[in-house]
Short mmCIF file of C-alpha atoms in Angstrom, two decimals:
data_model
loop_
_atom_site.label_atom_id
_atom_site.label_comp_id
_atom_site.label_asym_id
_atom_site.label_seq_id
_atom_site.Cartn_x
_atom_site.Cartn_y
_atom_site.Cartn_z
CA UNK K 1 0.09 -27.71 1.19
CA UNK K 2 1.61 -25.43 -1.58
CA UNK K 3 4.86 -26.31 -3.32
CA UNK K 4 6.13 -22.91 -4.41
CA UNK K 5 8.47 -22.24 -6.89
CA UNK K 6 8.18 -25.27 -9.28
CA UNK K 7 8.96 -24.98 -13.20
CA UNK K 8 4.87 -25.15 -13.63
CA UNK K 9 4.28 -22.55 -10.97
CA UNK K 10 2.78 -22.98 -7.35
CA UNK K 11 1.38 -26.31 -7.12
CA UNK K 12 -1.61 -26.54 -4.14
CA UNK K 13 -2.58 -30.27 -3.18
CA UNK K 14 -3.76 -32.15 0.22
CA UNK K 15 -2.87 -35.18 1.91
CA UNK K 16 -5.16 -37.23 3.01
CA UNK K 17 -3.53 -39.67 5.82
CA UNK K 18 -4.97 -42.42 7.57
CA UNK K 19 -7.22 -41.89 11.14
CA UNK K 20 -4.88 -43.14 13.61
CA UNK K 21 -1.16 -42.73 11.66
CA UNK K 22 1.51 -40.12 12.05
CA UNK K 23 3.70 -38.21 10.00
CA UNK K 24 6.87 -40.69 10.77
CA UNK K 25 4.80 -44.08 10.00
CA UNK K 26 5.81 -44.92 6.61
CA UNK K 27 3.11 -45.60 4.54
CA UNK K 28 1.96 -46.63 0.90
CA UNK K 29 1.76 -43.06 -0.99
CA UNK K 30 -0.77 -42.65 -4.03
CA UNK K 31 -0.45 -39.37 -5.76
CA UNK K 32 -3.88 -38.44 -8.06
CA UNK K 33 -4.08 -36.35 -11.04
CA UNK K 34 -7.19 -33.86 -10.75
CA UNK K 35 -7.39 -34.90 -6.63
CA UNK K 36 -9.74 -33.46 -5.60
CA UNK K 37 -12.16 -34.52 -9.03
CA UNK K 38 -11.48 -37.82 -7.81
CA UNK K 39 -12.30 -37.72 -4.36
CA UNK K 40 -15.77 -35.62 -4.92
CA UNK K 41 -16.87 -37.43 -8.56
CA UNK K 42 -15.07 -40.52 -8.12
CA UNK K 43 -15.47 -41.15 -4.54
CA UNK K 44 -11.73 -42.13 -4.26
CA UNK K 45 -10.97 -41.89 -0.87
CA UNK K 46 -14.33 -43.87 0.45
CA UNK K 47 -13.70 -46.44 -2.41
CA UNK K 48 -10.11 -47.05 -0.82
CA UNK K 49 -11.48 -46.72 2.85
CA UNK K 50 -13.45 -49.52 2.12
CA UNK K 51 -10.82 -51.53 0.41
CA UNK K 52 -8.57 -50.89 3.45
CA UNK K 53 -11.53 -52.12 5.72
CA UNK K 54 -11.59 -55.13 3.51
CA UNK K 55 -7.87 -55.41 3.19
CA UNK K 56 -7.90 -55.05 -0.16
CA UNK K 57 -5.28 -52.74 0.02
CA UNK K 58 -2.85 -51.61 2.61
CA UNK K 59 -3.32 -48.27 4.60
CA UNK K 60 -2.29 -45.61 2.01
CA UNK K 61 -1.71 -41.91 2.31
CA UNK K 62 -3.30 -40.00 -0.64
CA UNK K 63 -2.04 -37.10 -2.05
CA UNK K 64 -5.01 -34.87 -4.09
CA UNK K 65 -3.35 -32.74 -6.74
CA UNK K 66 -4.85 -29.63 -7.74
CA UNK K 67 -4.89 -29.40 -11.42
CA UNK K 68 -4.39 -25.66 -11.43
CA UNK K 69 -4.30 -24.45 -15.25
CA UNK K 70 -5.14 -28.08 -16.39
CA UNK K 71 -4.36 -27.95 -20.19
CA UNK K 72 -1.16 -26.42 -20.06
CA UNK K 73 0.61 -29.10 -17.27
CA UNK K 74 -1.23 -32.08 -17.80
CA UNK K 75 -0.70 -32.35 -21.99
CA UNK K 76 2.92 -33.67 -21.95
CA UNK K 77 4.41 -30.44 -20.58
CA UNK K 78 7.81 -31.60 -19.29
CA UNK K 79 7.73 -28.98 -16.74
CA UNK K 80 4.86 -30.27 -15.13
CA UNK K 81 6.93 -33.82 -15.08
CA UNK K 82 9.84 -31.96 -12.48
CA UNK K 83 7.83 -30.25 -11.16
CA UNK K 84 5.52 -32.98 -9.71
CA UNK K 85 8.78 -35.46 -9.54
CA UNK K 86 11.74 -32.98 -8.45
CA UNK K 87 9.42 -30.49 -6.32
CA UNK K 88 6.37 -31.82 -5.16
CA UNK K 89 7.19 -35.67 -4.40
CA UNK K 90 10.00 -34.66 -2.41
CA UNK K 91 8.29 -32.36 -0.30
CA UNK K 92 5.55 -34.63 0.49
CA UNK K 93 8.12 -37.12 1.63
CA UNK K 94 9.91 -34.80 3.43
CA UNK K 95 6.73 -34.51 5.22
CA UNK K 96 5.57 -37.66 5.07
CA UNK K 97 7.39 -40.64 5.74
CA UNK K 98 6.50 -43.41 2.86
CA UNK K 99 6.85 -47.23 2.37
CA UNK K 100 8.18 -48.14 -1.22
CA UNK K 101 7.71 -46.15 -4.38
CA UNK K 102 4.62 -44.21 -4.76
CA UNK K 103 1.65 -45.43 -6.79
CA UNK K 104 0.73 -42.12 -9.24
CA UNK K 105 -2.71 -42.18 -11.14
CA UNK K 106 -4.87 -39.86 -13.47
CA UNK K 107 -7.55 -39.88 -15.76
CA UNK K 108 -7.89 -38.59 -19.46
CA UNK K 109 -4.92 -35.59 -19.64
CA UNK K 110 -3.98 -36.92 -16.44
CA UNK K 111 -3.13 -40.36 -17.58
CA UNK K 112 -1.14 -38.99 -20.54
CA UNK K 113 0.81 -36.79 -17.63
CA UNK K 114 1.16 -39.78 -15.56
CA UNK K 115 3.16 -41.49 -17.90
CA UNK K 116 5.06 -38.94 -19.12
CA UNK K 117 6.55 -37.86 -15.12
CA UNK K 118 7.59 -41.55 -15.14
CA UNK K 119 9.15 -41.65 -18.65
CA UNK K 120 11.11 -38.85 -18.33
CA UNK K 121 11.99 -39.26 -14.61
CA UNK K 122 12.21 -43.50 -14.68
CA UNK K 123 12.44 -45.17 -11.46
CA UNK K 124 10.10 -42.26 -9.56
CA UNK K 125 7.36 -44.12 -9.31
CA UNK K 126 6.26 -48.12 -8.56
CA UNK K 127 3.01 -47.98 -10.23
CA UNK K 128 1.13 -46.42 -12.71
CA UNK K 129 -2.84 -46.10 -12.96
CA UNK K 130 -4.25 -44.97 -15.95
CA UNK K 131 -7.76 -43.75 -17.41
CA UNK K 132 -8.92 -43.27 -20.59
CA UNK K 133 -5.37 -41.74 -21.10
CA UNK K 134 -5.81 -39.01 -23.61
CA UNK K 135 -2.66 -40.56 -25.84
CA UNK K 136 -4.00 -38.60 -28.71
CA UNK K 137 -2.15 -40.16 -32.63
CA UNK K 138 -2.24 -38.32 -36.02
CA UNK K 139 -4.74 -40.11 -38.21
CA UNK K 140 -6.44 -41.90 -35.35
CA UNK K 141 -7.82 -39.07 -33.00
CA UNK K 142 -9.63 -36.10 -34.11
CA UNK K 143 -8.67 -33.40 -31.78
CA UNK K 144 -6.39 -31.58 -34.00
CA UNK K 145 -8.09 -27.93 -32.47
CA UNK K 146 -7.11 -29.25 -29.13
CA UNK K 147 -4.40 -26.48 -28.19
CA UNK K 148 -1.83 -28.60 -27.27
CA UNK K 149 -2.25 -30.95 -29.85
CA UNK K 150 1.72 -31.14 -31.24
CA UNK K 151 2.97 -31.89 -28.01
CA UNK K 152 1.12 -34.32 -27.19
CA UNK K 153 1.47 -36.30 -30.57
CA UNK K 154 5.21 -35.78 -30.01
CA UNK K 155 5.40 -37.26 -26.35
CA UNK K 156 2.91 -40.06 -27.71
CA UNK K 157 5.47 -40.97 -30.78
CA UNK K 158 8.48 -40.96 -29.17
CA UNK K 159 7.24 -43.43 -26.61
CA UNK K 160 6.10 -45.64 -29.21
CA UNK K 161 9.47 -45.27 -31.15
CA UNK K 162 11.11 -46.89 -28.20
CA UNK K 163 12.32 -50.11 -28.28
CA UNK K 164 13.75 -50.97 -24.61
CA UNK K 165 12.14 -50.78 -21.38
CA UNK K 166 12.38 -47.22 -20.40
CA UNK K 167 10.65 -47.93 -17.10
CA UNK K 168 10.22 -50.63 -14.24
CA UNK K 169 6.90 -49.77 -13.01
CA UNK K 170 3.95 -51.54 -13.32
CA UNK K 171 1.09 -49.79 -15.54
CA UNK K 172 -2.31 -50.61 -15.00
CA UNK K 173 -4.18 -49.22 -17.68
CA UNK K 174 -8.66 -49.13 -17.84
CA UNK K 175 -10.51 -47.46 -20.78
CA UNK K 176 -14.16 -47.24 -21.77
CA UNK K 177 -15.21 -49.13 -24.67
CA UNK K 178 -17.89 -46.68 -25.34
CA UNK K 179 -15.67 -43.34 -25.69
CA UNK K 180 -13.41 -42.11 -28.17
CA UNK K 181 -10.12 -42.46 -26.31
CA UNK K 182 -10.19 -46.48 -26.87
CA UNK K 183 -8.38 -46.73 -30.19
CA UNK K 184 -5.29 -45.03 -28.70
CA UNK K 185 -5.29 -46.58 -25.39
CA UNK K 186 -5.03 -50.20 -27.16
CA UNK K 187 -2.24 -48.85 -29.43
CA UNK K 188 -0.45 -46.99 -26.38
CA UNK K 189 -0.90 -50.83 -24.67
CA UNK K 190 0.65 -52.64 -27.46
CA UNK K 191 3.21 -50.13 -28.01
CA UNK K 192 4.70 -50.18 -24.49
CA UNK K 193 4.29 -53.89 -24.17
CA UNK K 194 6.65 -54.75 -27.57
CA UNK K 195 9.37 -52.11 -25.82
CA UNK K 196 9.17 -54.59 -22.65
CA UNK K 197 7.19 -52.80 -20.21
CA UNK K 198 4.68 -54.34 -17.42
CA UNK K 199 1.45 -53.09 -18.59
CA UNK K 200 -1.91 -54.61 -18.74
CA UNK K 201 -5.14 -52.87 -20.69
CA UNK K 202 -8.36 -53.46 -19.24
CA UNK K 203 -11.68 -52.31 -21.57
CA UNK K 204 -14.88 -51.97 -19.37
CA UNK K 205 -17.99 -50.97 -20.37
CA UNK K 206 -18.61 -46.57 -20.07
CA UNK K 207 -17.45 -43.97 -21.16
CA UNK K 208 -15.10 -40.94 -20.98
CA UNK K 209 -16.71 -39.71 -17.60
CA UNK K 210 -16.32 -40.12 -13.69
CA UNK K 211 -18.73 -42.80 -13.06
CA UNK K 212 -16.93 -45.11 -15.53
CA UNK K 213 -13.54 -44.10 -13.91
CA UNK K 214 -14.61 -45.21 -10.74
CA UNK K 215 -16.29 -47.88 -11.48
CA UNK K 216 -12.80 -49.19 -12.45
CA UNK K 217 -10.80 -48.44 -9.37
CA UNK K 218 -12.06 -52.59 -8.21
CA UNK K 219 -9.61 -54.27 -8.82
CA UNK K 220 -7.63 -52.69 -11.14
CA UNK K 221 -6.55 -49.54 -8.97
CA UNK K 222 -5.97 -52.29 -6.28
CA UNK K 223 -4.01 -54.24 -8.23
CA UNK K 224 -2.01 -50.73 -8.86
CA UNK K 225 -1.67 -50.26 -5.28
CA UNK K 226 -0.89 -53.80 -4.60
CA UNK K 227 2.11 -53.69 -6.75
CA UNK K 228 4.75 -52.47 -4.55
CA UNK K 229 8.58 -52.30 -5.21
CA UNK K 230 11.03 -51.76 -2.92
CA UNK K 231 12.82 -48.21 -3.16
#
């Protein structure tokens, strides 16, 4: 499917439904950051085939985003936020019928625009699975060269300037204790949980890199996907 049109430009992406459903079952929807990454380096959609087999999850469609120009949308870019919550998301469900709010999860960039479609558009989304988010800090993180560097330390203080619960959804959180992304994921953790938010850190051993991601998804993407809110 292509949504056309969106404030980030044409946005390509596949849904992957169950064997056996049809378009006007409703069914658990989990949108992914960097899809298709995840299903060929991650092995997402075997991981959660398995988990359904074991019903470790329920039956979930999956929705693969392309990244398209990666850098640009995924570093706090608020277009990229309507576009995946005002354009995309509705289309799919237009499609697709779904059961509850959807579960959305990324890794790394993706994590940091994971959060930031839900802060700025609360109440989209259920759940929130994130990875090594790339929540980079002045004085912590040295990725000052990185080309969207000011946004991103913009989005990242002004969610940690917060004081109220912005959002209801429940944010599962995993980062690699051997990478460089762990100092701001434990700050982003405590930060969100003094403003009142349902969020829980996990630290695993790995590192910034697709075999640590999935090596994650048990249980903590389950207990994403097992969190599920009524509309």
């Amino acid at each position: 499917m292509t949504v056309a049109g969106t404030p980030a430009g044409d946005v390509d992406l596949v849904v992957v439904t169950p064997v056996g459903t049809r378009r006007a079952e409703p069914l658990p929807l989990l949108l992914a950051h960097d899809g298709p990454e995840y299903s060929r380096r991650a092995h997402l959609l075997s991981v959660l085939r398995t988990a359904v087999t074991e019903r470790r999850v329920p039956s979930t469609r999956v929705v693969l985003l392309e990244p398209g120009p990666r850098n640009e949308r995924y570093a706090a870019n608020p277009d990229w936020a309507e576009a995946l919550t005002q354009h995309v998301l509705p289309r799919v469900q237009a499609a697709y019928a779904s059961d509850g709010k959807p579960a959305l999860m990324g890794a790394s960039l993706g994590a940091l625009a994971s959060l930031q479609a839900e802060w700025l558009h609360p109440g989209t989304f259920g759940s929130l699975f994130l990875q090594s988010g790339s929540f980079f800090r002045k004085r912590v993180d040295d990725e000052e060269d990185f080309e969207h560097w000011h946004r991103v330390t913009r989005f990242v203080t002004d969610v940690r300037r917060v004081r109220r619960r912005r959002t209801d959804a429940h944010v599962v959180m995993t980062c690699g204790t051997e990478e460089g992304n762990l100092a701001n994921n434990r700050q982003m953790a405590q930060a969100l949980t003094r403003s009142g938010h349902d969020v829980v850190l996990t630290e695993a051993p790995g590192g910034h890199d697709w075999r640590s991601w999935q090596a994650a998804f048990s249980p903590h993407l389950f207990d994403a996907l097992g969190h599920r809110p009524a509309r």
